[in-house]
PDB file of C-alpha atoms and ligand atoms in Angstrom:
ATOM      1  CA  MET O  87      20.252  23.744  -5.109  1.00  0.00           C
ATOM      2  CA  GLU O  88      19.341  20.968  -7.524  1.00  0.00           C
ATOM      3  CA  ALA O  89      18.876  17.404  -6.354  1.00  0.00           C
ATOM      4  CA  PRO O  90      22.042  15.371  -6.918  1.00  0.00           C
ATOM      5  CA  ARG O  91      22.115  13.664 -10.280  1.00  0.00           C
ATOM      6  CA  GLU O  92      23.791  10.461 -11.303  1.00  0.00           C
ATOM      7  CA  ALA O  93      25.431  10.406 -14.690  1.00  0.00           C
ATOM      8  CA  GLY O  94      23.687   8.180 -17.138  1.00  0.00           C
ATOM      9  CA  ARG O  95      20.401   7.795 -15.259  1.00  0.00           C
ATOM     10  CA  GLY O  96      17.344   8.794 -17.309  1.00  0.00           C
ATOM     11  CA  ALA O  97      15.898  12.241 -17.580  1.00  0.00           C
ATOM     12  CA  ALA O  98      13.347  11.581 -14.829  1.00  0.00           C
ATOM     13  CA  PRO O  99      11.766  14.977 -14.039  1.00  0.00           C
ATOM     14  CA  TRP O 100      12.606  14.754 -10.349  1.00  0.00           C
ATOM     15  CA  ARG O 101      16.323  14.991 -11.189  1.00  0.00           C
ATOM     16  CA  ALA O 102      15.833  18.547 -12.396  1.00  0.00           C
ATOM     17  CA  MET O 103      13.962  19.607  -9.250  1.00  0.00           C
ATOM     18  CA  SER O 104      15.472  21.693  -6.478  1.00  0.00           C
ATOM     19  CA  ALA O 105      15.794  19.961  -3.097  1.00  0.00           C
ATOM     20  CA  GLU O 106      12.979  22.167  -1.825  1.00  0.00           C
ATOM     21  CA  GLU O 107      10.627  21.195  -4.660  1.00  0.00           C
ATOM     22  CA  LEU O 108      11.487  17.516  -4.257  1.00  0.00           C
ATOM     23  CA  GLU O 109      10.732  17.767  -0.523  1.00  0.00           C
ATOM     24  CA  LYS O 110       7.346  19.325  -1.290  1.00  0.00           C
ATOM     25  CA  GLN O 111       6.458  16.765  -3.982  1.00  0.00           C
ATOM     26  CA  TYR O 112       7.032  13.949  -1.469  1.00  0.00           C
ATOM     27  CA  SER O 113       5.169  15.632   1.394  1.00  0.00           C
ATOM     28  CA  PRO O 114       1.604  14.550   0.607  1.00  0.00           C
ATOM     29  CA  SER O 115       0.051  16.656   3.378  1.00  0.00           C
ATOM     30  CA  ARG O 116       1.213  19.812   1.584  1.00  0.00           C
ATOM     31  CA  TRP O 117      -1.114  18.979  -1.351  1.00  0.00           C
ATOM     32  CA  ALA O 118      -4.324  18.645   0.664  1.00  0.00           C
ATOM     33  CA  VAL O 119      -7.015  20.940  -0.718  1.00  0.00           C
ATOM     34  CA  ARG O 120      -9.592  21.127   2.080  1.00  0.00           C
ATOM     35  CA  ARG O 121      -7.382  21.596   5.118  1.00  0.00           C
ATOM     36  CA  GLY O 122      -3.806  22.546   5.935  1.00  0.00           C
ATOM     37  CA  PRO O 123      -0.979  19.991   6.341  1.00  0.00           C
ATOM     38  CA  GLU O 124      -1.149  19.769  10.135  1.00  0.00           C
ATOM     39  CA  GLU O 125      -4.939  19.472  10.221  1.00  0.00           C
ATOM     40  CA  THR O 126      -4.792  16.881   7.428  1.00  0.00           C
ATOM     41  CA  LEU O 127      -2.401  14.634   9.346  1.00  0.00           C
ATOM     42  CA  LYS O 128      -4.380  15.123  12.567  1.00  0.00           C
ATOM     43  CA  THR O 129      -7.663  14.225  10.832  1.00  0.00           C
ATOM     44  CA  TYR O 130      -6.065  11.203   9.143  1.00  0.00           C
ATOM     45  CA  SER O 131      -4.894   9.877  12.489  1.00  0.00           C
ATOM     46  CA  GLU O 132      -8.198  10.651  14.275  1.00  0.00           C
ATOM     47  CA  ILE O 133     -10.275   8.913  11.604  1.00  0.00           C
ATOM     48  CA  GLY O 134      -7.927   5.912  11.635  1.00  0.00           C
ATOM     49  CA  ILE O 135      -8.153   5.591  15.415  1.00  0.00           C
ATOM     50  CA  GLU O 136     -11.950   6.026  15.337  1.00  0.00           C
ATOM     51  CA  ALA O 137     -12.474   3.533  12.492  1.00  0.00           C
ATOM     52  CA  THR O 138     -10.259   0.975  14.212  1.00  0.00           C
ATOM     53  CA  ALA O 139     -12.034   1.350  17.555  1.00  0.00           C
ATOM     54  CA  GLY O 140     -15.365   1.025  15.729  1.00  0.00           C
ATOM     55  CA  ALA O 141     -14.211  -2.106  13.901  1.00  0.00           C
ATOM     56  CA  ARG O 142     -13.010  -3.670  17.142  1.00  0.00           C
ATOM     57  CA  ALA O 143     -16.304  -2.843  18.858  1.00  0.00           C
ATOM     58  CA  ALA O 144     -18.536  -4.039  16.023  1.00  0.00           C
ATOM     59  CA  ARG O 145     -16.777  -7.061  14.615  1.00  0.00           C
ATOM     60  CA  ARG O 146     -15.216 -10.227  15.973  1.00  0.00           C
ATOM     61  CA  SER O 147     -11.460  -9.659  15.831  1.00  0.00           C
ATOM     62  CA  LEU O 148      -8.236 -11.447  16.620  1.00  0.00           C
ATOM     63  CA  LEU O 149      -5.652  -8.813  17.505  1.00  0.00           C
ATOM     64  CA  GLY O 150      -1.900  -9.042  17.550  1.00  0.00           C
ATOM     65  CA  VAL O 151      -1.691 -12.405  15.792  1.00  0.00           C
ATOM     66  CA  GLN O 152       2.044 -13.070  15.395  1.00  0.00           C
ATOM     67  CA  TYR O 153       3.105 -14.052  11.883  1.00  0.00           C
ATOM     68  CA  GLY O 154       6.759 -13.995  12.956  1.00  0.00           C
ATOM     69  CA  ALA O 155       8.798 -14.033  16.126  1.00  0.00           C
ATOM     70  CA  ALA O 156      10.266 -10.530  15.910  1.00  0.00           C
ATOM     71  CA  ALA O 157       8.777  -7.374  17.383  1.00  0.00           C
ATOM     72  CA  GLY O 158       6.269  -5.772  15.039  1.00  0.00           C
ATOM     73  CA  GLU O 159       5.516  -9.009  13.168  1.00  0.00           C
ATOM     74  CA  ALA O 160       1.824  -9.122  14.061  1.00  0.00           C
ATOM     75  CA  LEU O 161      -1.490  -8.583  12.311  1.00  0.00           C
ATOM     76  CA  ASP O 162      -5.115  -7.997  13.245  1.00  0.00           C
ATOM     77  CA  LEU O 163      -7.934 -10.118  11.831  1.00  0.00           C
ATOM     78  CA  TYR O 164     -11.491  -8.772  11.518  1.00  0.00           C
ATOM     79  CA  LEU O 165     -14.174 -11.365  10.847  1.00  0.00           C
ATOM     80  CA  PRO O 166     -17.565 -10.991   9.145  1.00  0.00           C
ATOM     81  CA  GLU O 167     -20.814 -11.594  10.951  1.00  0.00           C
ATOM     82  CA  ALA O 168     -20.824 -14.818  12.920  1.00  0.00           C
ATOM     83  CA  ALA O 169     -20.229 -17.266  10.111  1.00  0.00           C
ATOM     84  CA  ALA O 170     -19.513 -20.806  11.085  1.00  0.00           C
ATOM     85  CA  ALA O 171     -15.837 -20.966  11.945  1.00  0.00           C
ATOM     86  CA  ALA O 172     -15.169 -23.349   9.081  1.00  0.00           C
ATOM     87  CA  ALA O 173     -16.850 -20.945   6.660  1.00  0.00           C
ATOM     88  CA  GLU O 174     -14.341 -18.243   7.539  1.00  0.00           C
ATOM     89  CA  ASP O 175     -11.720 -20.173   5.653  1.00  0.00           C
ATOM     90  CA  ALA O 176     -13.800 -20.111   2.481  1.00  0.00           C
ATOM     91  CA  ARG O 177     -14.138 -16.344   2.245  1.00  0.00           C
ATOM     92  CA  PRO O 178     -12.326 -13.593   0.343  1.00  0.00           C
ATOM     93  CA  LEU O 179      -9.397 -12.247   2.362  1.00  0.00           C
ATOM     94  CA  PHE O 180      -8.500  -8.532   2.122  1.00  0.00           C
ATOM     95  CA  VAL O 181      -4.993  -7.763   3.346  1.00  0.00           C
ATOM     96  CA  PHE O 182      -4.084  -4.141   4.156  1.00  0.00           C
ATOM     97  CA  LEU O 183      -0.653  -2.502   4.545  1.00  0.00           C
ATOM     98  CA  HIS O 184      -0.605   0.970   6.129  1.00  0.00           C
ATOM     99  CA  GLY O 185       1.454   3.986   5.080  1.00  0.00           C
ATOM    100  CA  GLY O 186       3.699   6.345   6.996  1.00  0.00           C
ATOM    101  CA  TYR O 187       6.866   6.289   4.880  1.00  0.00           C
ATOM    102  CA  TRP O 188       8.022   3.046   6.528  1.00  0.00           C
ATOM    103  CA  GLN O 189       8.674   5.047   9.740  1.00  0.00           C
ATOM    104  CA  ALA O 190       5.227   5.892  11.124  1.00  0.00           C
ATOM    105  CA  GLY O 191       1.680   4.539  11.307  1.00  0.00           C
ATOM    106  CA  SER O 192       0.552   1.192  12.659  1.00  0.00           C
ATOM    107  CA  LYS O 193      -2.047  -1.530  12.248  1.00  0.00           C
ATOM    108  CA  ASP O 194      -3.750  -0.121  15.355  1.00  0.00           C
ATOM    109  CA  GLU O 195      -5.061   2.962  13.541  1.00  0.00           C
ATOM    110  CA  SER O 196      -5.521   1.590  10.035  1.00  0.00           C
ATOM    111  CA  ALA O 197      -8.729  -0.489  10.034  1.00  0.00           C
ATOM    112  CA  TYR O 198     -10.536   2.094   7.860  1.00  0.00           C
ATOM    113  CA  MET O 199     -12.159  -0.412   5.486  1.00  0.00           C
ATOM    114  CA  VAL O 200     -13.260  -3.102   7.964  1.00  0.00           C
ATOM    115  CA  GLY O 201     -16.910  -2.009   8.242  1.00  0.00           C
ATOM    116  CA  PRO O 202     -17.853  -2.033   4.541  1.00  0.00           C
ATOM    117  CA  LEU O 203     -15.806  -5.138   3.651  1.00  0.00           C
ATOM    118  CA  THR O 204     -16.802  -7.392   6.555  1.00  0.00           C
ATOM    119  CA  ALA O 205     -20.421  -6.382   5.921  1.00  0.00           C
ATOM    120  CA  ARG O 206     -20.032  -8.198   2.582  1.00  0.00           C
ATOM    121  CA  GLY O 207     -18.497 -11.283   4.168  1.00  0.00           C
ATOM    122  CA  VAL O 208     -14.840 -10.413   3.534  1.00  0.00           C
ATOM    123  CA  VAL O 209     -12.230 -11.292   6.162  1.00  0.00           C
ATOM    124  CA  VAL O 210      -9.894  -8.298   6.681  1.00  0.00           C
ATOM    125  CA  ALA O 211      -6.277  -8.606   7.842  1.00  0.00           C
ATOM    126  CA  VAL O 212      -4.457  -5.394   8.810  1.00  0.00           C
ATOM    127  CA  VAL O 213      -0.743  -6.192   8.802  1.00  0.00           C
ATOM    128  CA  GLY O 214       1.827  -4.591  11.069  1.00  0.00           C
ATOM    129  CA  TYR O 215       5.500  -4.435  10.198  1.00  0.00           C
ATOM    130  CA  ALA O 216       8.616  -3.106  11.912  1.00  0.00           C
ATOM    131  CA  LEU O 217       9.458   0.533  11.163  1.00  0.00           C
ATOM    132  CA  ALA O 218      12.655   2.432  10.458  1.00  0.00           C
ATOM    133  CA  PRO O 219      15.126   3.021  11.977  1.00  0.00           C
ATOM    134  CA  ARG O 220      14.631  -0.300  13.851  1.00  0.00           C
ATOM    135  CA  ALA O 221      14.090  -2.212  10.589  1.00  0.00           C
ATOM    136  CA  THR O 222      15.479  -1.819   7.096  1.00  0.00           C
ATOM    137  CA  LEU O 223      13.303  -1.669   3.997  1.00  0.00           C
ATOM    138  CA  ASP O 224      14.599  -5.085   2.933  1.00  0.00           C
ATOM    139  CA  GLN O 225      13.445  -6.509   6.271  1.00  0.00           C
ATOM    140  CA  MET O 226       9.984  -4.896   5.912  1.00  0.00           C
ATOM    141  CA  VAL O 227       9.572  -6.406   2.435  1.00  0.00           C
ATOM    142  CA  ASP O 228      10.441  -9.835   3.822  1.00  0.00           C
ATOM    143  CA  GLN O 229       8.015  -9.348   6.729  1.00  0.00           C
ATOM    144  CA  VAL O 230       5.186  -8.560   4.315  1.00  0.00           C
ATOM    145  CA  ALA O 231       5.966 -11.666   2.238  1.00  0.00           C
ATOM    146  CA  ARG O 232       5.972 -13.790   5.411  1.00  0.00           C
ATOM    147  CA  SER O 233       2.679 -12.259   6.580  1.00  0.00           C
ATOM    148  CA  ILE O 234       1.074 -13.243   3.259  1.00  0.00           C
ATOM    149  CA  VAL O 235       2.403 -16.805   3.534  1.00  0.00           C
ATOM    150  CA  PHE O 236       1.102 -16.937   7.126  1.00  0.00           C
ATOM    151  CA  LEU O 237      -2.386 -15.810   6.006  1.00  0.00           C
ATOM    152  CA  GLN O 238      -2.485 -18.346   3.176  1.00  0.00           C
ATOM    153  CA  GLU O 239      -1.602 -21.088   5.649  1.00  0.00           C
ATOM    154  CA  ARG O 240      -4.194 -19.798   8.173  1.00  0.00           C
ATOM    155  CA  PHE O 241      -6.924 -19.550   5.523  1.00  0.00           C
ATOM    156  CA  PRO O 242      -5.984 -22.319   3.044  1.00  0.00           C
ATOM    157  CA  SER O 243      -9.454 -22.404   1.463  1.00  0.00           C
ATOM    158  CA  ASN O 244      -9.762 -18.656   1.038  1.00  0.00           C
ATOM    159  CA  GLN O 245     -11.753 -17.439  -1.947  1.00  0.00           C
ATOM    160  CA  GLY O 246      -8.920 -15.169  -3.043  1.00  0.00           C
ATOM    161  CA  MET O 247      -6.404 -12.910  -1.337  1.00  0.00           C
ATOM    162  CA  TYR O 248      -6.718  -9.205  -2.211  1.00  0.00           C
ATOM    163  CA  LEU O 249      -3.616  -7.211  -1.309  1.00  0.00           C
ATOM    164  CA  CYS O 250      -4.043  -3.478  -0.677  1.00  0.00           C
ATOM    165  CA  GLY O 251      -1.512  -0.893   0.462  1.00  0.00           C
ATOM    166  CA  HIS O 252      -1.636   2.862   0.985  1.00  0.00           C
ATOM    167  CA  SER O 253       1.345   5.133   0.275  1.00  0.00           C
ATOM    168  CA  ALA O 254       4.420   3.318   1.659  1.00  0.00           C
ATOM    169  CA  GLY O 255       2.109   0.336   2.134  1.00  0.00           C
ATOM    170  CA  ALA O 256       1.337   0.422  -1.592  1.00  0.00           C
ATOM    171  CA  HIS O 257       5.091   0.203  -2.191  1.00  0.00           C
ATOM    172  CA  LEU O 258       5.342  -2.848   0.070  1.00  0.00           C
ATOM    173  CA  ALA O 259       2.361  -4.451  -1.687  1.00  0.00           C
ATOM    174  CA  ALA O 260       3.922  -3.745  -5.092  1.00  0.00           C
ATOM    175  CA  MET O 261       7.127  -5.431  -3.921  1.00  0.00           C
ATOM    176  CA  MET O 262       5.090  -8.650  -3.728  1.00  0.00           C
ATOM    177  CA  LEU O 263       4.513  -8.592  -7.501  1.00  0.00           C
ATOM    178  CA  PRO O 264       8.001  -9.862  -8.465  1.00  0.00           C
ATOM    179  CA  VAL O 265       8.189 -12.397  -5.609  1.00  0.00           C
ATOM    180  CA  ASN O 266       8.817 -15.957  -6.794  1.00  0.00           C
ATOM    181  CA  TRP O 267       6.474 -17.745  -4.382  1.00  0.00           C
ATOM    182  CA  THR O 268       7.894 -21.159  -5.317  1.00  0.00           C
ATOM    183  CA  GLU O 269      10.799 -20.151  -3.044  1.00  0.00           C
ATOM    184  CA  ARG O 270       8.376 -19.693  -0.114  1.00  0.00           C
ATOM    185  CA  PRO O 271       6.590 -22.397   1.948  1.00  0.00           C
ATOM    186  CA  VAL O 272       3.287 -21.846   0.137  1.00  0.00           C
ATOM    187  CA  THR O 273       2.015 -19.925  -2.889  1.00  0.00           C
ATOM    188  CA  PRO O 274      -0.680 -17.436  -1.822  1.00  0.00           C
ATOM    189  CA  ASN O 275      -3.974 -17.288  -3.686  1.00  0.00           C
ATOM    190  CA  LEU O 276      -3.382 -13.662  -4.739  1.00  0.00           C
ATOM    191  CA  LYS O 277      -6.296 -12.499  -6.906  1.00  0.00           C
ATOM    192  CA  ALA O 278      -5.757  -8.725  -7.158  1.00  0.00           C
ATOM    193  CA  PHE O 279      -3.655  -5.813  -5.971  1.00  0.00           C
ATOM    194  CA  PHE O 280      -4.963  -2.371  -4.943  1.00  0.00           C
ATOM    195  CA  LEU O 281      -2.015   0.043  -4.860  1.00  0.00           C
ATOM    196  CA  VAL O 282      -3.306   3.319  -3.391  1.00  0.00           C
ATOM    197  CA  SER O 283      -1.210   6.503  -3.734  1.00  0.00           C
ATOM    198  CA  GLY O 284       2.072   4.599  -3.692  1.00  0.00           C
ATOM    199  CA  VAL O 285       5.696   5.259  -4.544  1.00  0.00           C
ATOM    200  CA  TYR O 286       7.349   2.700  -6.829  1.00  0.00           C
ATOM    201  CA  ASP O 287      10.673   4.357  -7.684  1.00  0.00           C
ATOM    202  CA  LEU O 288      12.291   5.174  -4.339  1.00  0.00           C
ATOM    203  CA  GLU O 289      15.353   6.967  -5.681  1.00  0.00           C
ATOM    204  CA  PRO O 290      13.862  10.507  -5.422  1.00  0.00           C
ATOM    205  CA  LEU O 291      13.192   9.850  -1.709  1.00  0.00           C
ATOM    206  CA  VAL O 292      16.923   9.357  -1.077  1.00  0.00           C
ATOM    207  CA  HIS O 293      17.253  13.141  -1.499  1.00  0.00           C
ATOM    208  CA  THR O 294      14.457  14.103   0.925  1.00  0.00           C
ATOM    209  CA  SER O 295      13.991  14.157   4.705  1.00  0.00           C
ATOM    210  CA  VAL O 296      11.986  10.929   4.401  1.00  0.00           C
ATOM    211  CA  ASN O 297      15.340   9.157   4.128  1.00  0.00           C
ATOM    212  CA  ALA O 298      16.637  10.317   7.525  1.00  0.00           C
ATOM    213  CA  PRO O 299      15.573   7.158   9.445  1.00  0.00           C
ATOM    214  CA  LEU O 300      15.792   4.889   6.380  1.00  0.00           C
ATOM    215  CA  ARG O 301      19.331   5.863   5.346  1.00  0.00           C
ATOM    216  CA  LEU O 302      18.872   4.400   1.862  1.00  0.00           C
ATOM    217  CA  THR O 303      21.743   4.596  -0.603  1.00  0.00           C
ATOM    218  CA  PRO O 304      20.725   4.998  -4.273  1.00  0.00           C
ATOM    219  CA  GLU O 305      21.507   1.271  -4.680  1.00  0.00           C
ATOM    220  CA  ASP O 306      19.311   0.350  -1.681  1.00  0.00           C
ATOM    221  CA  ALA O 307      16.564   2.455  -3.245  1.00  0.00           C
ATOM    222  CA  ARG O 308      16.867   0.807  -6.648  1.00  0.00           C
ATOM    223  CA  ARG O 309      16.905  -2.704  -5.091  1.00  0.00           C
ATOM    224  CA  ASN O 310      13.663  -1.861  -3.312  1.00  0.00           C
ATOM    225  CA  SER O 311      11.948  -0.094  -6.220  1.00  0.00           C
ATOM    226  CA  PRO O 312       9.271  -2.211  -7.909  1.00  0.00           C
ATOM    227  CA  GLN O 313       9.432   0.229 -10.826  1.00  0.00           C
ATOM    228  CA  ARG O 314      13.051  -0.794 -11.404  1.00  0.00           C
ATOM    229  CA  LEU O 315      12.548  -4.485 -10.632  1.00  0.00           C
ATOM    230  CA  LEU O 316       9.551  -4.875 -12.945  1.00  0.00           C
ATOM    231  CA  GLU O 317      11.168  -2.943 -15.798  1.00  0.00           C
ATOM    232  CA  ALA O 318      13.638  -5.804 -15.884  1.00  0.00           C
ATOM    233  CA  ALA O 319      11.234  -8.707 -15.258  1.00  0.00           C
ATOM    234  CA  ALA O 320       8.380 -10.106 -17.291  1.00  0.00           C
ATOM    235  CA  ALA O 321       5.090 -10.945 -15.598  1.00  0.00           C
ATOM    236  CA  GLN O 322       5.201 -13.061 -12.463  1.00  0.00           C
ATOM    237  CA  PRO O 323       6.606 -16.547 -12.983  1.00  0.00           C
ATOM    238  CA  GLY O 324       3.666 -18.857 -13.662  1.00  0.00           C
ATOM    239  CA  GLY O 325       1.681 -16.090 -15.295  1.00  0.00           C
ATOM    240  CA  PRO O 326       0.453 -12.757 -13.954  1.00  0.00           C
ATOM    241  CA  ALA O 327      -1.781 -12.719 -10.904  1.00  0.00           C
ATOM    242  CA  GLY O 328      -5.155 -11.045 -11.245  1.00  0.00           C
ATOM    243  CA  PRO O 329      -5.707  -7.356 -11.910  1.00  0.00           C
ATOM    244  CA  VAL O 330      -3.354  -4.736 -10.489  1.00  0.00           C
ATOM    245  CA  LEU O 331      -5.219  -1.478  -9.848  1.00  0.00           C
ATOM    246  CA  VAL O 332      -2.771   1.414  -9.609  1.00  0.00           C
ATOM    247  CA  ILE O 333      -4.831   4.038  -7.802  1.00  0.00           C
ATOM    248  CA  VAL O 334      -4.028   7.704  -7.160  1.00  0.00           C
ATOM    249  CA  GLY O 335      -5.942  10.742  -5.958  1.00  0.00           C
ATOM    250  CA  GLN O 336      -6.678  13.720  -8.167  1.00  0.00           C
ATOM    251  CA  HIS O 337      -5.045  15.886  -5.480  1.00  0.00           C
ATOM    252  CA  ASP O 338      -2.011  13.680  -4.920  1.00  0.00           C
ATOM    253  CA  SER O 339       1.183  15.551  -5.811  1.00  0.00           C
ATOM    254  CA  PRO O 340       2.345  15.582  -9.445  1.00  0.00           C
ATOM    255  CA  GLU O 341       5.212  13.261  -8.528  1.00  0.00           C
ATOM    256  CA  PHE O 342       2.867  10.707  -6.904  1.00  0.00           C
ATOM    257  CA  ARG O 343       0.651  10.877  -9.981  1.00  0.00           C
ATOM    258  CA  ARG O 344       3.625  10.512 -12.335  1.00  0.00           C
ATOM    259  CA  GLN O 345       4.843   7.499 -10.357  1.00  0.00           C
ATOM    260  CA  ALA O 346       1.426   5.863 -10.590  1.00  0.00           C
ATOM    261  CA  ARG O 347       1.221   6.461 -14.355  1.00  0.00           C
ATOM    262  CA  GLU O 348       4.722   5.158 -15.029  1.00  0.00           C
ATOM    263  CA  PHE O 349       4.339   2.111 -12.811  1.00  0.00           C
ATOM    264  CA  CYS O 350       1.070   1.183 -14.504  1.00  0.00           C
ATOM    265  CA  GLN O 351       2.748   1.535 -17.918  1.00  0.00           C
ATOM    266  CA  THR O 352       5.624  -0.695 -16.770  1.00  0.00           C
ATOM    267  CA  LEU O 353       3.207  -3.344 -15.495  1.00  0.00           C
ATOM    268  CA  CYS O 354       1.221  -3.357 -18.740  1.00  0.00           C
ATOM    269  CA  ARG O 355       4.423  -3.688 -20.776  1.00  0.00           C
ATOM    270  CA  GLY O 356       5.419  -6.643 -18.560  1.00  0.00           C
ATOM    271  CA  GLY O 357       2.192  -8.503 -19.258  1.00  0.00           C
ATOM    272  CA  TRP O 358       0.333  -7.642 -16.044  1.00  0.00           C
ATOM    273  CA  ARG O 359      -3.414  -6.846 -16.115  1.00  0.00           C
ATOM    274  CA  ALA O 360      -2.843  -3.361 -14.758  1.00  0.00           C
ATOM    275  CA  SER O 361      -5.075  -0.293 -14.865  1.00  0.00           C
ATOM    276  CA  LEU O 362      -4.700   3.261 -13.630  1.00  0.00           C
ATOM    277  CA  GLU O 363      -7.556   4.586 -11.487  1.00  0.00           C
ATOM    278  CA  GLU O 364      -7.526   8.305 -10.684  1.00  0.00           C
ATOM    279  CA  VAL O 365     -10.030   8.962  -7.880  1.00  0.00           C
ATOM    280  CA  ARG O 366     -11.566  12.372  -8.414  1.00  0.00           C
ATOM    281  CA  ASP O 367     -11.471  15.140  -5.831  1.00  0.00           C
ATOM    282  CA  VAL O 368      -9.543  13.365  -3.086  1.00  0.00           C
ATOM    283  CA  ASP O 369      -6.055  13.939  -1.691  1.00  0.00           C
ATOM    284  CA  HIS O 370      -3.454  11.452  -0.420  1.00  0.00           C
ATOM    285  CA  PHE O 371      -5.290  10.898   2.860  1.00  0.00           C
ATOM    286  CA  GLU O 372      -8.977  11.345   1.960  1.00  0.00           C
ATOM    287  CA  ILE O 373      -8.570   8.550  -0.610  1.00  0.00           C
ATOM    288  CA  LEU O 374      -7.905   6.198   2.283  1.00  0.00           C
ATOM    289  CA  TRP O 375     -10.137   7.434   5.055  1.00  0.00           C
ATOM    290  CA  LYS O 376     -13.148   7.359   2.700  1.00  0.00           C
ATOM    291  CA  LEU O 377     -12.764   3.562   2.581  1.00  0.00           C
ATOM    292  CA  ALA O 378     -14.736   3.617   5.859  1.00  0.00           C
ATOM    293  CA  GLU O 379     -17.788   4.586   3.743  1.00  0.00           C
ATOM    294  CA  GLN O 380     -19.808   1.821   2.056  1.00  0.00           C
ATOM    295  CA  ASP O 381     -20.702   3.991  -0.939  1.00  0.00           C
ATOM    296  CA  ASP O 382     -17.247   5.470  -1.471  1.00  0.00           C
ATOM    297  CA  VAL O 383     -16.117   5.106  -5.080  1.00  0.00           C
ATOM    298  CA  LEU O 384     -12.945   3.210  -4.136  1.00  0.00           C
ATOM    299  CA  THR O 385     -14.846   0.973  -1.716  1.00  0.00           C
ATOM    300  CA  GLN O 386     -17.129   0.097  -4.624  1.00  0.00           C
ATOM    301  CA  ILE O 387     -14.184  -0.551  -6.977  1.00  0.00           C
ATOM    302  CA  ILE O 388     -12.723  -2.948  -4.406  1.00  0.00           C
ATOM    303  CA  LEU O 389     -16.051  -4.738  -3.833  1.00  0.00           C
ATOM    304  CA  LYS O 390     -16.747  -5.061  -7.559  1.00  0.00           C
ATOM    305  CA  THR O 391     -13.271  -6.573  -8.016  1.00  0.00           C
ATOM    306  CA  ILE O 392     -13.867  -9.097  -5.222  1.00  0.00           C
ATOM    307  CA  PHE O 393     -17.479  -9.805  -6.264  1.00  0.00           C
ATOM    308  CA  PRO O 394     -17.593  -9.184 -10.024  1.00  0.00           C
ATOM    309  CA  GLU O 395     -20.911 -10.999 -10.369  1.00  0.00           C
ATOM    310  CA  PHE O 396     -22.748  -8.555  -8.115  1.00  0.00           C
TER     311      PHE O 396
HETATM  312  N1  NFK Y1872       5.351  13.823   6.488  1.00  0.00           N
HETATM  313  C1  NFK Y1872       4.420  13.322   5.460  1.00  0.00           C
HETATM  314  C2  NFK Y1872       3.530  12.263   6.089  1.00  0.00           C
HETATM  315  C3  NFK Y1872       3.215  11.208   5.083  1.00  0.00           C
HETATM  316  O1  NFK Y1872       3.720  11.257   3.981  1.00  0.00           O
HETATM  317  C4  NFK Y1872       2.283  10.090   5.426  1.00  0.00           C
HETATM  318  C5  NFK Y1872       1.560  10.170   6.596  1.00  0.00           C
HETATM  319  C6  NFK Y1872       0.656   9.146   6.896  1.00  0.00           C
HETATM  320  C7  NFK Y1872       0.493   8.086   6.011  1.00  0.00           C
HETATM  321  C8  NFK Y1872       1.230   8.017   4.834  1.00  0.00           C
HETATM  322  C9  NFK Y1872       2.157   9.017   4.550  1.00  0.00           C
HETATM  323  N2  NFK Y1872       2.918   8.953   3.414  1.00  0.00           N
HETATM  324  C10 NFK Y1872       3.527   7.822   2.961  1.00  0.00           C
HETATM  325  O2  NFK Y1872       3.551   6.720   3.448  1.00  0.00           O
HETATM  326  C11 NFK Y1872       3.584  14.482   4.921  1.00  0.00           C
HETATM  327  O3  NFK Y1872       3.919  15.615   5.254  1.00  0.00           O
HETATM  328  O4  NFK Y1872       2.646  14.247   4.158  1.00  0.00           O
END
């Protein structure tokens, strides 16, 4: 059975796929090369829990800081070595959004990168957001925007805000690109985006099991697709923010890799300083859990973006 098609929409390859193939393309664990799907997801969770416990044991942290009044609107802050409190404001701020298809995952098992980044004096914020079916995608996008405003107000002298998301979190981070911050209480000092193994055109997901708790219509999907929004918009009002690194694993599925390529092309056409980074020999999950390693290639890309002079 072929995935439903809408007359007039482009010849995107996913439209010619069977429902079974589409389901597989958007099941990242089925593309892991070193372990089966179940073991992959189990390892991903174990490493996330272990890295987060390690970060909370080794670093000063402020947990469950509410950026909004609703349930789920909280973030964790991880602070570098005991700098003078005032100095914390004048540091780079790395903001992370976890994956889990907007229906799973949490800030409490996502502090993978805290060790290497705080060791270099970077403040790390791991943002939580409400999940489906309790929250809609539109509400999650608004929560992320409000968390970024909150962080800018909490760290007004920050040396740059670096927004990173993995998988569904990369989607939520990408949805910040078209935001007109003049309509928000403060304009964040966004210096770069790291979009890791994301989805940017959500319409294919409407026809997979991912959509069960989200219940997106094709219109909901298009409204929440940065690929669609940025095709129509030029670079961010007031000029493009800093570099946008669209990152994908060599062993991500062909659809995830196509989405990364096409989104990067759209950004470049819109005047953004975007680049495509394919990380060799990692799958959808290894690409993230290796951020716990100081010498990991993606850790080094992030650090060289934050500290170009080093
Ligand atoms: N059921 C999915 C799980 C998944 O896609 C996922 C799991 C953890 C973190 C991110 C994920 N993907 C997108 O956000 C799979 O089979 O790969």
